[in-house]
């Protein structure tokens, strides 16, 4: 599809959103894994 | 139901907000909500790029609206949710209220940042500038700074109870900004357009553009809520880890043999010779 002369702005907006969302979700998953590892160390593995 | 029975039986809300009950029902709900969010997002993105017509004035640039508006909505929505949680922390000292507030802050901050940056990228081709200090843009920037302040305060205070109270108070003070954001376009002359979805007399957006926008707002709300539930569960785990760490430290402390000073026959410390 043709996004016209302002296509760069449109793509940049969507790319930035995707980047922030990926960072947010990635950080949430990383944090969850860290807590699960710590709980496992205490002999608990509650999900 | 008799009055005594009503007092004895906890309400549905009380049961749902009990941390162990919360872990149970949210664990079952998160995978379904994730799938639903992704499905609605797929429909919304398809409509955004393939069915929404170009705007008669803005052309293709209007497609930025489909991420800018949901992000703005969620930035404000999560702050409003945090304000309600702050009341729960200060009035009832409910443990889940603080958990909800803490988990919401980074998500709200991320959506507010998306709103600011996408708005800026939309502003350059439409207004000729990335930024202008108008009331709507400035109040959204203030919201982002408040989110950053709240996250920083949490990291500064080590005692979780003190942090919860301090953050709850700061959150409630910052809630003054919410009506300012909403009504800034009515109270002051701004470059930002006035309300076009939630307004007296109905939306000014054509249905061919409005319905896909509502789908994207729905997808963002579902996705944001799912992520919030997920991070709330992680926060509960973090608190469990903290409790277990403290207990373990106390156990090790008790197990250590106590060293008692033996009388050496010399002068006691701190006595004049």
mmCIF file of C-alpha atoms in Angstrom:
data_model
loop_
_atom_site.group_PDB
_atom_site.id
_atom_site.type_symbol
_atom_site.label_atom_id
_atom_site.label_comp_id
_atom_site.label_asym_id
_atom_site.label_seq_id
_atom_site.Cartn_x
_atom_site.Cartn_y
_atom_site.Cartn_z
ATOM 1 C CA UNK A 1 0.000 0.000 0.000
ATOM 2 C CA UNK A 2 1.112 3.545 -0.738
ATOM 3 C CA UNK A 3 1.413 5.673 2.401
ATOM 4 C CA UNK A 4 2.094 8.849 0.428
ATOM 5 C CA UNK A 5 4.730 11.492 1.019
ATOM 6 C CA UNK A 6 4.402 11.232 4.810
ATOM 7 C CA UNK A 7 4.921 7.461 4.849
ATOM 8 C CA UNK A 8 8.133 7.857 6.854
ATOM 9 C CA UNK A 9 6.262 9.517 9.733
ATOM 10 C CA UNK A 10 3.556 6.825 9.717
ATOM 11 C CA UNK A 11 6.069 3.963 9.696
ATOM 12 C CA UNK A 12 8.213 5.654 12.355
ATOM 13 C CA UNK A 13 5.160 6.021 14.634
ATOM 14 C CA UNK A 14 4.199 2.341 14.266
ATOM 15 C CA UNK A 15 7.827 1.184 14.601
ATOM 16 C CA UNK A 16 8.328 3.209 17.794
ATOM 17 C CA UNK A 17 5.109 1.798 19.256
ATOM 18 C CA UNK A 18 6.195 -1.758 18.396
ATOM 19 C CA UNK A 19 9.605 -1.127 19.968
ATOM 20 C CA UNK A 20 8.191 0.235 23.247
ATOM 21 C CA UNK A 21 5.616 -2.565 23.474
ATOM 22 C CA UNK A 22 8.279 -5.204 22.778
ATOM 23 C CA UNK A 23 10.486 -3.705 25.522
ATOM 24 C CA UNK A 24 7.566 -3.582 27.966
ATOM 25 C CA UNK A 25 6.480 -7.172 27.303
ATOM 26 C CA UNK A 26 10.076 -8.444 27.172
ATOM 27 C CA UNK A 27 10.849 -6.816 30.515
ATOM 28 C CA UNK A 28 7.674 -8.291 32.061
ATOM 29 C CA UNK A 29 8.637 -11.807 30.900
ATOM 30 C CA UNK A 30 12.261 -11.386 32.076
ATOM 31 C CA UNK A 31 11.087 -10.163 35.488
ATOM 32 C CA UNK A 32 8.616 -13.070 35.806
ATOM 33 C CA UNK A 33 11.372 -15.589 35.034
ATOM 34 C CA UNK A 34 13.677 -13.985 37.614
ATOM 35 C CA UNK A 35 10.989 -14.217 40.334
ATOM 36 C CA UNK A 36 10.169 -17.822 39.392
ATOM 37 C CA UNK A 37 13.872 -18.710 39.602
ATOM 38 C CA UNK A 38 14.102 -17.074 43.031
ATOM 39 C CA UNK A 39 10.983 -18.907 44.246
ATOM 40 C CA UNK A 40 12.390 -22.161 42.943
ATOM 41 C CA UNK A 41 15.513 -21.477 45.022
ATOM 42 C CA UNK A 42 13.288 -21.408 48.105
ATOM 43 C CA UNK A 43 11.637 -24.656 47.079
ATOM 44 C CA UNK A 44 8.469 -22.948 45.823
ATOM 45 C CA UNK A 45 7.318 -23.025 42.226
ATOM 46 C CA UNK A 46 3.987 -21.254 42.201
ATOM 47 C CA UNK A 47 2.911 -19.944 38.808
ATOM 48 C CA UNK B 1 -29.957 -13.879 53.536
ATOM 49 C CA UNK B 2 -29.832 -12.873 57.193
ATOM 50 C CA UNK B 3 -27.629 -10.002 58.320
ATOM 51 C CA UNK B 4 -25.264 -12.351 60.190
ATOM 52 C CA UNK B 5 -24.851 -14.591 57.157
ATOM 53 C CA UNK B 6 -24.158 -11.539 54.993
ATOM 54 C CA UNK B 7 -21.414 -10.462 57.390
ATOM 55 C CA UNK B 8 -19.913 -13.968 57.578
ATOM 56 C CA UNK B 9 -19.884 -14.590 53.808
ATOM 57 C CA UNK B 10 -17.189 -12.522 52.095
ATOM 58 C CA UNK B 11 -18.373 -10.588 49.048
ATOM 59 C CA UNK B 12 -17.341 -11.662 45.566
ATOM 60 C CA UNK B 13 -15.082 -8.607 45.337
ATOM 61 C CA UNK B 14 -13.361 -9.472 48.634
ATOM 62 C CA UNK B 15 -12.785 -13.043 47.480
ATOM 63 C CA UNK B 16 -11.487 -11.988 44.051
ATOM 64 C CA UNK B 17 -9.110 -9.444 45.575
ATOM 65 C CA UNK B 18 -7.615 -11.878 48.074
ATOM 66 C CA UNK B 19 -4.003 -12.322 46.817
ATOM 67 C CA UNK B 20 -4.094 -16.147 46.721
ATOM 68 C CA UNK B 21 -7.518 -16.149 45.021
ATOM 69 C CA UNK B 22 -6.224 -13.495 42.645
ATOM 70 C CA UNK B 23 -3.271 -15.712 41.681
ATOM 71 C CA UNK B 24 -5.680 -18.552 40.933
ATOM 72 C CA UNK B 25 -8.258 -16.742 38.780
ATOM 73 C CA UNK B 26 -5.801 -14.428 37.029
ATOM 74 C CA UNK B 27 -3.573 -17.405 36.134
ATOM 75 C CA UNK B 28 -6.487 -19.016 34.328
ATOM 76 C CA UNK B 29 -7.622 -15.755 32.702
ATOM 77 C CA UNK B 30 -4.324 -14.350 31.342
ATOM 78 C CA UNK B 31 -3.828 -16.871 28.466
ATOM 79 C CA UNK B 32 -7.408 -16.322 27.236
ATOM 80 C CA UNK B 33 -7.093 -12.553 27.485
ATOM 81 C CA UNK B 34 -3.771 -12.689 25.611
ATOM 82 C CA UNK B 35 -5.351 -14.647 22.754
ATOM 83 C CA UNK B 36 -8.360 -12.312 22.653
ATOM 84 C CA UNK B 37 -6.129 -9.205 22.677
ATOM 85 C CA UNK B 38 -4.026 -10.528 19.794
ATOM 86 C CA UNK B 39 -7.150 -11.420 17.765
ATOM 87 C CA UNK B 40 -8.719 -7.970 18.264
ATOM 88 C CA UNK B 41 -5.355 -6.296 17.540
ATOM 89 C CA UNK B 42 -5.031 -8.266 14.275
ATOM 90 C CA UNK B 43 -8.509 -7.106 13.181
ATOM 91 C CA UNK B 44 -7.725 -3.517 14.218
ATOM 92 C CA UNK B 45 -4.390 -3.424 12.367
ATOM 93 C CA UNK B 46 -5.958 -4.936 9.242
ATOM 94 C CA UNK B 47 -8.656 -2.251 9.278
ATOM 95 C CA UNK B 48 -6.107 0.498 10.006
ATOM 96 C CA UNK B 49 -4.014 -0.312 6.938
ATOM 97 C CA UNK B 50 -6.498 -1.850 4.487
ATOM 98 C CA UNK B 51 -10.049 -0.601 5.054
ATOM 99 C CA UNK B 52 -9.767 2.874 6.593
ATOM 100 C CA UNK B 53 -9.943 5.527 3.851
ATOM 101 C CA UNK B 54 -7.430 8.402 3.787
ATOM 102 C CA UNK B 55 -8.706 11.557 5.500
ATOM 103 C CA UNK B 56 -9.893 14.325 3.163
ATOM 104 C CA UNK B 57 -7.500 16.803 4.836
ATOM 105 C CA UNK B 58 -4.757 14.715 6.452
ATOM 106 C CA UNK B 59 -4.491 11.986 3.826
ATOM 107 C CA UNK B 60 -2.687 8.797 4.888
ATOM 108 C CA UNK B 61 -1.207 10.483 7.978
ATOM 109 C CA UNK B 62 -4.522 9.882 9.761
ATOM 110 C CA UNK B 63 -3.398 6.257 10.285
ATOM 111 C CA UNK B 64 -1.174 7.468 13.133
ATOM 112 C CA UNK B 65 -4.433 8.223 14.992
ATOM 113 C CA UNK B 66 -5.011 4.456 15.376
ATOM 114 C CA UNK B 67 -2.065 4.136 17.752
ATOM 115 C CA UNK B 68 -1.956 7.699 19.119
ATOM 116 C CA UNK B 69 -5.516 7.787 20.488
ATOM 117 C CA UNK B 70 -5.461 4.294 22.117
ATOM 118 C CA UNK B 71 -2.081 5.149 23.697
ATOM 119 C CA UNK B 72 -3.436 8.463 25.055
ATOM 120 C CA UNK B 73 -6.519 6.678 26.408
ATOM 121 C CA UNK B 74 -4.434 4.027 28.171
ATOM 122 C CA UNK B 75 -1.984 6.581 29.580
ATOM 123 C CA UNK B 76 -4.913 8.305 31.294
ATOM 124 C CA UNK B 77 -6.796 5.039 32.062
ATOM 125 C CA UNK B 78 -3.873 3.508 33.954
ATOM 126 C CA UNK B 79 -3.342 6.690 35.948
ATOM 127 C CA UNK B 80 -7.041 6.725 36.899
ATOM 128 C CA UNK B 81 -6.736 3.038 37.910
ATOM 129 C CA UNK B 82 -3.660 3.904 39.989
ATOM 130 C CA UNK B 83 -5.585 6.700 41.725
ATOM 131 C CA UNK B 84 -8.359 4.258 42.701
ATOM 132 C CA UNK B 85 -5.679 1.822 43.940
ATOM 133 C CA UNK B 86 -4.043 4.651 45.904
ATOM 134 C CA UNK B 87 -7.315 5.156 47.782
ATOM 135 C CA UNK B 88 -7.388 1.381 48.413
ATOM 136 C CA UNK B 89 -3.858 1.587 49.838
ATOM 137 C CA UNK B 90 -4.446 4.626 52.047
ATOM 138 C CA UNK B 91 -7.973 3.849 53.291
ATOM 139 C CA UNK B 92 -8.157 0.029 53.475
ATOM 140 C CA UNK B 93 -4.424 -0.797 53.279
ATOM 141 C CA UNK B 94 -5.378 -3.558 50.891
ATOM 142 C CA UNK B 95 -2.219 -5.451 49.796
ATOM 143 C CA UNK B 96 -3.520 -5.957 46.272
ATOM 144 C CA UNK B 97 -4.179 -2.218 45.845
ATOM 145 C CA UNK B 98 -0.475 -1.441 46.202
ATOM 146 C CA UNK B 99 0.416 -4.368 43.936
ATOM 147 C CA UNK B 100 -2.012 -3.072 41.280
ATOM 148 C CA UNK B 101 -0.609 0.435 41.541
ATOM 149 C CA UNK B 102 3.003 -0.656 41.292
ATOM 150 C CA UNK B 103 2.320 -2.913 38.296
ATOM 151 C CA UNK B 104 0.343 -0.212 36.467
ATOM 152 C CA UNK B 105 2.957 2.576 36.622
ATOM 153 C CA UNK B 106 5.437 1.316 33.967
ATOM 154 C CA UNK B 107 2.599 0.313 31.622
ATOM 155 C CA UNK B 108 0.919 3.718 31.932
ATOM 156 C CA UNK B 109 4.270 5.467 31.461
ATOM 157 C CA UNK B 110 5.002 3.424 28.312
ATOM 158 C CA UNK B 111 1.626 4.258 26.754
ATOM 159 C CA UNK B 112 2.014 7.949 27.634
ATOM 160 C CA UNK B 113 5.450 7.955 25.989
ATOM 161 C CA UNK B 114 3.965 6.309 22.874
ATOM 162 C CA UNK B 115 1.235 8.962 22.853
ATOM 163 C CA UNK B 116 3.776 11.801 23.068
ATOM 164 C CA UNK B 117 6.111 10.429 20.385
ATOM 165 C CA UNK B 118 3.391 9.385 17.908
ATOM 166 C CA UNK B 119 1.666 12.739 18.464
ATOM 167 C CA UNK B 120 4.932 14.457 17.689
ATOM 168 C CA UNK B 121 5.389 12.377 14.510
ATOM 169 C CA UNK B 122 1.811 13.238 13.524
ATOM 170 C CA UNK B 123 2.301 16.927 14.358
ATOM 171 C CA UNK B 124 5.315 17.505 12.116
ATOM 172 C CA UNK B 125 3.558 16.854 8.771
ATOM 173 C CA UNK B 126 0.217 18.344 9.931
ATOM 174 C CA UNK B 127 1.240 21.359 12.048
ATOM 175 C CA UNK B 128 4.744 21.853 10.704
ATOM 176 C CA UNK B 129 6.341 21.237 14.108
ATOM 177 C CA UNK B 130 7.188 18.257 16.315
ATOM 178 C CA UNK B 131 6.313 20.059 19.525
ATOM 179 C CA UNK B 132 4.413 23.064 20.752
ATOM 180 C CA UNK B 133 3.836 24.046 24.387
ATOM 181 C CA UNK B 134 0.059 23.938 24.129
ATOM 182 C CA UNK B 135 -2.093 22.875 27.074
ATOM 183 C CA UNK B 136 -2.938 19.327 25.884
ATOM 184 C CA UNK B 137 0.627 18.410 24.901
ATOM 185 C CA UNK B 138 2.096 19.968 28.034
ATOM 186 C CA UNK B 139 -0.402 18.259 30.382
ATOM 187 C CA UNK B 140 0.385 14.893 28.742
ATOM 188 C CA UNK B 141 4.099 15.564 29.227
ATOM 189 C CA UNK B 142 3.374 16.378 32.890
ATOM 190 C CA UNK B 143 1.531 13.026 33.166
ATOM 191 C CA UNK B 144 4.611 11.237 31.815
ATOM 192 C CA UNK B 145 6.854 13.077 34.295
ATOM 193 C CA UNK B 146 4.512 12.139 37.173
ATOM 194 C CA UNK B 147 4.705 8.484 36.109
ATOM 195 C CA UNK B 148 8.532 8.748 36.088
ATOM 196 C CA UNK B 149 8.451 10.397 39.535
ATOM 197 C CA UNK B 150 6.274 7.609 40.939
ATOM 198 C CA UNK B 151 8.546 4.880 39.541
ATOM 199 C CA UNK B 152 11.623 6.708 40.894
ATOM 200 C CA UNK B 153 10.024 7.106 44.352
ATOM 201 C CA UNK B 154 9.337 3.371 44.524
ATOM 202 C CA UNK B 155 12.965 2.629 43.755
ATOM 203 C CA UNK B 156 14.188 5.164 46.314
ATOM 204 C CA UNK B 157 12.264 3.950 49.379
ATOM 205 C CA UNK B 158 13.368 0.536 50.578
ATOM 206 C CA UNK B 159 10.582 -0.121 53.089
ATOM 207 C CA UNK B 160 7.592 -1.314 50.985
ATOM 208 C CA UNK B 161 4.963 0.025 53.424
ATOM 209 C CA UNK B 162 6.485 3.506 53.520
ATOM 210 C CA UNK B 163 6.909 3.441 49.732
ATOM 211 C CA UNK B 164 3.277 2.381 49.239
ATOM 212 C CA UNK B 165 1.945 5.260 51.352
ATOM 213 C CA UNK B 166 4.261 7.874 49.813
ATOM 214 C CA UNK B 167 3.459 6.736 46.281
ATOM 215 C CA UNK B 168 -0.286 6.638 47.006
ATOM 216 C CA UNK B 169 -0.185 10.256 48.214
ATOM 217 C CA UNK B 170 1.882 11.375 45.206
ATOM 218 C CA UNK B 171 -0.506 9.529 42.864
ATOM 219 C CA UNK B 172 -3.549 11.256 44.356
ATOM 220 C CA UNK B 173 -1.880 14.666 44.108
ATOM 221 C CA UNK B 174 -1.014 13.955 40.473
ATOM 222 C CA UNK B 175 -4.631 12.953 39.726
ATOM 223 C CA UNK B 176 -5.422 16.684 39.535
ATOM 224 C CA UNK B 177 -3.772 16.511 36.112
ATOM 225 C CA UNK B 178 -6.415 14.122 34.680
ATOM 226 C CA UNK B 179 -9.295 16.646 34.294
ATOM 227 C CA UNK B 180 -6.725 19.186 33.061
ATOM 228 C CA UNK B 181 -5.729 16.773 30.258
ATOM 229 C CA UNK B 182 -9.360 16.072 29.347
ATOM 230 C CA UNK B 183 -10.618 19.668 29.369
ATOM 231 C CA UNK B 184 -7.425 21.472 28.313
ATOM 232 C CA UNK B 185 -8.672 21.650 24.727
ATOM 233 C CA UNK B 186 -11.873 23.355 25.931
ATOM 234 C CA UNK B 187 -10.398 25.651 28.563
ATOM 235 C CA UNK B 188 -7.528 27.030 26.509
ATOM 236 C CA UNK B 189 -6.919 27.823 22.878
ATOM 237 C CA UNK B 190 -4.798 24.884 21.724
ATOM 238 C CA UNK B 191 -3.228 23.704 18.495
ATOM 239 C CA UNK B 192 -4.428 20.218 19.417
ATOM 240 C CA UNK B 193 -7.908 19.526 18.090
ATOM 241 C CA UNK B 194 -10.877 19.508 20.516
ATOM 242 C CA UNK B 195 -12.540 16.275 21.687
ATOM 243 C CA UNK B 196 -13.882 14.330 18.708
ATOM 244 C CA UNK B 197 -14.965 10.962 20.195
ATOM 245 C CA UNK B 198 -16.374 11.609 23.684
ATOM 246 C CA UNK B 199 -18.286 14.859 23.245
ATOM 247 C CA UNK B 200 -21.793 16.234 23.603
ATOM 248 C CA UNK B 201 -23.693 15.641 20.375
ATOM 249 C CA UNK B 202 -21.740 12.513 19.410
ATOM 250 C CA UNK B 203 -18.509 11.815 17.615
ATOM 251 C CA UNK B 204 -17.375 14.034 14.738
ATOM 252 C CA UNK B 205 -15.424 11.176 13.107
ATOM 253 C CA UNK B 206 -16.944 9.401 10.113
ATOM 254 C CA UNK B 207 -18.101 5.827 10.983
ATOM 255 C CA UNK B 208 -15.683 4.369 8.389
ATOM 256 C CA UNK B 209 -12.846 5.735 10.544
ATOM 257 C CA UNK B 210 -14.508 5.658 13.959
ATOM 258 C CA UNK B 211 -15.282 1.917 14.191
ATOM 259 C CA UNK B 212 -11.714 0.771 13.374
ATOM 260 C CA UNK B 213 -10.505 3.317 15.935
ATOM 261 C CA UNK B 214 -12.845 1.807 18.551
ATOM 262 C CA UNK B 215 -11.496 -1.666 17.652
ATOM 263 C CA UNK B 216 -7.916 -0.430 18.188
ATOM 264 C CA UNK B 217 -8.909 1.209 21.490
ATOM 265 C CA UNK B 218 -10.527 -2.120 22.513
ATOM 266 C CA UNK B 219 -7.404 -4.078 21.498
ATOM 267 C CA UNK B 220 -5.125 -1.714 23.433
ATOM 268 C CA UNK B 221 -7.367 -1.839 26.516
ATOM 269 C CA UNK B 222 -7.506 -5.649 26.433
ATOM 270 C CA UNK B 223 -3.750 -5.921 25.852
ATOM 271 C CA UNK B 224 -2.944 -3.362 28.547
ATOM 272 C CA UNK B 225 -5.234 -5.075 31.071
ATOM 273 C CA UNK B 226 -3.702 -8.476 30.275
ATOM 274 C CA UNK B 227 -0.201 -7.108 30.753
ATOM 275 C CA UNK B 228 -1.320 -5.461 33.988
ATOM 276 C CA UNK B 229 -2.676 -8.752 35.369
ATOM 277 C CA UNK B 230 0.541 -10.514 34.301
ATOM 278 C CA UNK B 231 2.787 -7.946 36.003
ATOM 279 C CA UNK B 232 0.562 -7.922 39.112
ATOM 280 C CA UNK B 233 1.160 -11.680 39.403
ATOM 281 C CA UNK B 234 4.925 -11.071 39.083
ATOM 282 C CA UNK B 235 4.728 -8.368 41.759
ATOM 283 C CA UNK B 236 2.993 -10.779 44.156
ATOM 284 C CA UNK B 237 5.781 -13.306 43.463
ATOM 285 C CA UNK B 238 8.399 -10.596 44.160
ATOM 286 C CA UNK B 239 6.798 -9.900 47.554
ATOM 287 C CA UNK B 240 6.754 -13.613 48.315
ATOM 288 C CA UNK B 241 10.476 -13.798 47.438
ATOM 289 C CA UNK B 242 11.145 -10.823 49.733
ATOM 290 C CA UNK B 243 9.246 -12.446 52.640
ATOM 291 C CA UNK B 244 11.071 -15.748 52.122
ATOM 292 C CA UNK B 245 14.448 -13.952 51.937
ATOM 293 C CA UNK B 246 13.772 -12.148 55.235
ATOM 294 C CA UNK B 247 12.645 -15.409 56.894
ATOM 295 C CA UNK B 248 15.743 -17.194 55.642
ATOM 296 C CA UNK B 249 17.983 -14.393 56.933
ATOM 297 C CA UNK B 250 16.267 -14.592 60.357
ATOM 298 C CA UNK B 251 16.656 -18.373 60.422
ATOM 299 C CA UNK B 252 20.379 -18.111 59.618
ATOM 300 C CA UNK B 253 20.729 -15.401 62.243
ATOM 301 C CA UNK B 254 19.153 -17.647 64.908
ATOM 302 C CA UNK B 255 21.256 -20.637 63.871
ATOM 303 C CA UNK B 256 24.528 -18.702 64.313
ATOM 304 C CA UNK B 257 26.251 -19.317 67.718
ATOM 305 C CA UNK B 258 26.047 -16.234 69.907
ATOM 306 C CA UNK B 259 29.442 -14.705 70.762
ATOM 307 C CA UNK B 260 29.397 -13.493 74.360
ATOM 308 C CA UNK B 261 32.285 -11.304 75.581
ATOM 309 C CA UNK B 262 34.543 -13.130 78.061
ATOM 310 C CA UNK B 263 35.765 -11.194 81.117
ATOM 311 C CA UNK B 264 39.460 -10.522 80.486
ATOM 312 C CA UNK B 265 40.221 -8.857 83.776
ATOM 313 C CA UNK B 266 41.024 -5.553 82.089
ATOM 314 C CA UNK B 267 39.183 -2.270 82.399
ATOM 315 C CA UNK B 268 35.714 -2.012 80.887
ATOM 316 C CA UNK B 269 35.664 -0.061 77.667
ATOM 317 C CA UNK B 270 34.723 3.593 78.075
ATOM 318 C CA UNK B 271 35.858 3.938 81.712
ATOM 319 C CA UNK B 272 38.378 6.557 82.759
ATOM 320 C CA UNK B 273 41.805 5.140 83.703
#
